[in-house]
Coordinates of C-alpha atoms in Angstrom, one line a residue:
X1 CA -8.1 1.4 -7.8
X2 CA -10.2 2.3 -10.6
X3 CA -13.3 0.5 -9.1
X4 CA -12.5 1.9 -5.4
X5 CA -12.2 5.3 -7.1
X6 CA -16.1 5.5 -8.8
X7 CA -17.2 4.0 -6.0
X8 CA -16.5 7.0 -4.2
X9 CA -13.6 5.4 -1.6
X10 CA -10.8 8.3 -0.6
X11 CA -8.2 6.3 -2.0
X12 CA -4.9 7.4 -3.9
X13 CA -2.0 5.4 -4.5
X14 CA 2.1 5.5 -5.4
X15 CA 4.4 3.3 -7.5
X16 CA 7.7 2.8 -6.7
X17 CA 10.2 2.3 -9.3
X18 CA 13.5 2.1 -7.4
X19 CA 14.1 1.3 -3.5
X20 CA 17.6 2.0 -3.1
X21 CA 17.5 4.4 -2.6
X22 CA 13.6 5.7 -1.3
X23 CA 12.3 8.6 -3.3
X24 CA 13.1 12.1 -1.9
X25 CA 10.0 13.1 -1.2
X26 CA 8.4 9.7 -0.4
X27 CA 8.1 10.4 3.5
X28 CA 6.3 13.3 2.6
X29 CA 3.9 11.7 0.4
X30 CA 3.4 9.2 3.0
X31 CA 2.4 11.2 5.9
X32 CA -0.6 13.0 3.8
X33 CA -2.7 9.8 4.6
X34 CA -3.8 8.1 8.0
X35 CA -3.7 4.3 6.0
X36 CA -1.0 3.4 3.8
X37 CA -1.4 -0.2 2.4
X38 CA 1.7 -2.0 1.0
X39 CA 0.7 -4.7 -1.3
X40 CA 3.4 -7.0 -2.0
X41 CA 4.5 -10.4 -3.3
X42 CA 6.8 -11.4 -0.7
X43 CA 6.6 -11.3 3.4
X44 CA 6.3 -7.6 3.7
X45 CA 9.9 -6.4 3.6
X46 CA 8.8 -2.9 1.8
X47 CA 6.2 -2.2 4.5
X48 CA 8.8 -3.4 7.0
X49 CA 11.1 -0.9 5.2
X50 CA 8.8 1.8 5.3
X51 CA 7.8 1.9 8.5
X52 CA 11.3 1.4 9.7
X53 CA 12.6 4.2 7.9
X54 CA 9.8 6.7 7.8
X55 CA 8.0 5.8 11.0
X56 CA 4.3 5.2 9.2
X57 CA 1.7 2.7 10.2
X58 CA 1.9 0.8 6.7
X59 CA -0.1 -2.2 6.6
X60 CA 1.8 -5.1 4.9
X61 CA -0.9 -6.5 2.5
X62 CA 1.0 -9.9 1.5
X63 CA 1.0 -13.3 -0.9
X64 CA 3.4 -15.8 -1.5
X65 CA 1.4 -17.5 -3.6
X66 CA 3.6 -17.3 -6.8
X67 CA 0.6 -15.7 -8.4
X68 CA -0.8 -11.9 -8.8
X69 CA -3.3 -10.4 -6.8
X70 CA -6.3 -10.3 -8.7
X71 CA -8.0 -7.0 -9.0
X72 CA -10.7 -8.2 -6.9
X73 CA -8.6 -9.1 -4.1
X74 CA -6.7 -5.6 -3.6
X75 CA -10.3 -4.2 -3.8
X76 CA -11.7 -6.3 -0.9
X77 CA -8.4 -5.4 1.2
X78 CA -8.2 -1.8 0.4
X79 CA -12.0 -1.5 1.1
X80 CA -11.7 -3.2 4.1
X81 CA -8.8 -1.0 5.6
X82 CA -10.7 2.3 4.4
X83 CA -14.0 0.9 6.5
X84 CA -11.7 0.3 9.4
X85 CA -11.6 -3.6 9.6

């Protein structure tokens, strides 16, 4: 985020601490932005969560690797969804 941010990109982003339940004011956070990118470690059940509950276009951004995303990697994804790829 850091990097995407002095770069210029139009990025901003949100940390969940607790999903059960959602944030009040999450849906409204959400709908300020045309992308929303879900990174997670899993198969996507907090996108599928999200869009289920708050009707949002949230791109599930996914690894099952048993390893974190590197810093590089969420850059290259993020950048490409702000580009539009």
């Amino acid at each position: 985020m850091r990097q995407l941010r002095q770069d210029g990109e139009p990025i901003a982003q949100a940390h969940l601490r607790h999903l059960n339940p959602f944030p009040n004011n999450l849906g409204e956070v959400l709908a300020r932005y045309e992308q929303v990118v879900v990174p997670e470690m899993n198969l996507g059940q907090l996108a599928t969560l999200i869009r289920a509950k708050y009707l949002v276009d949230a791109r599930s951004y996914t690894q099952v690797a048993g390893t974190p995303f590197t810093a590089g990697q969420l850059a290259h994804t993020l950048r490409e969804t702000i580009r539009g790829n």
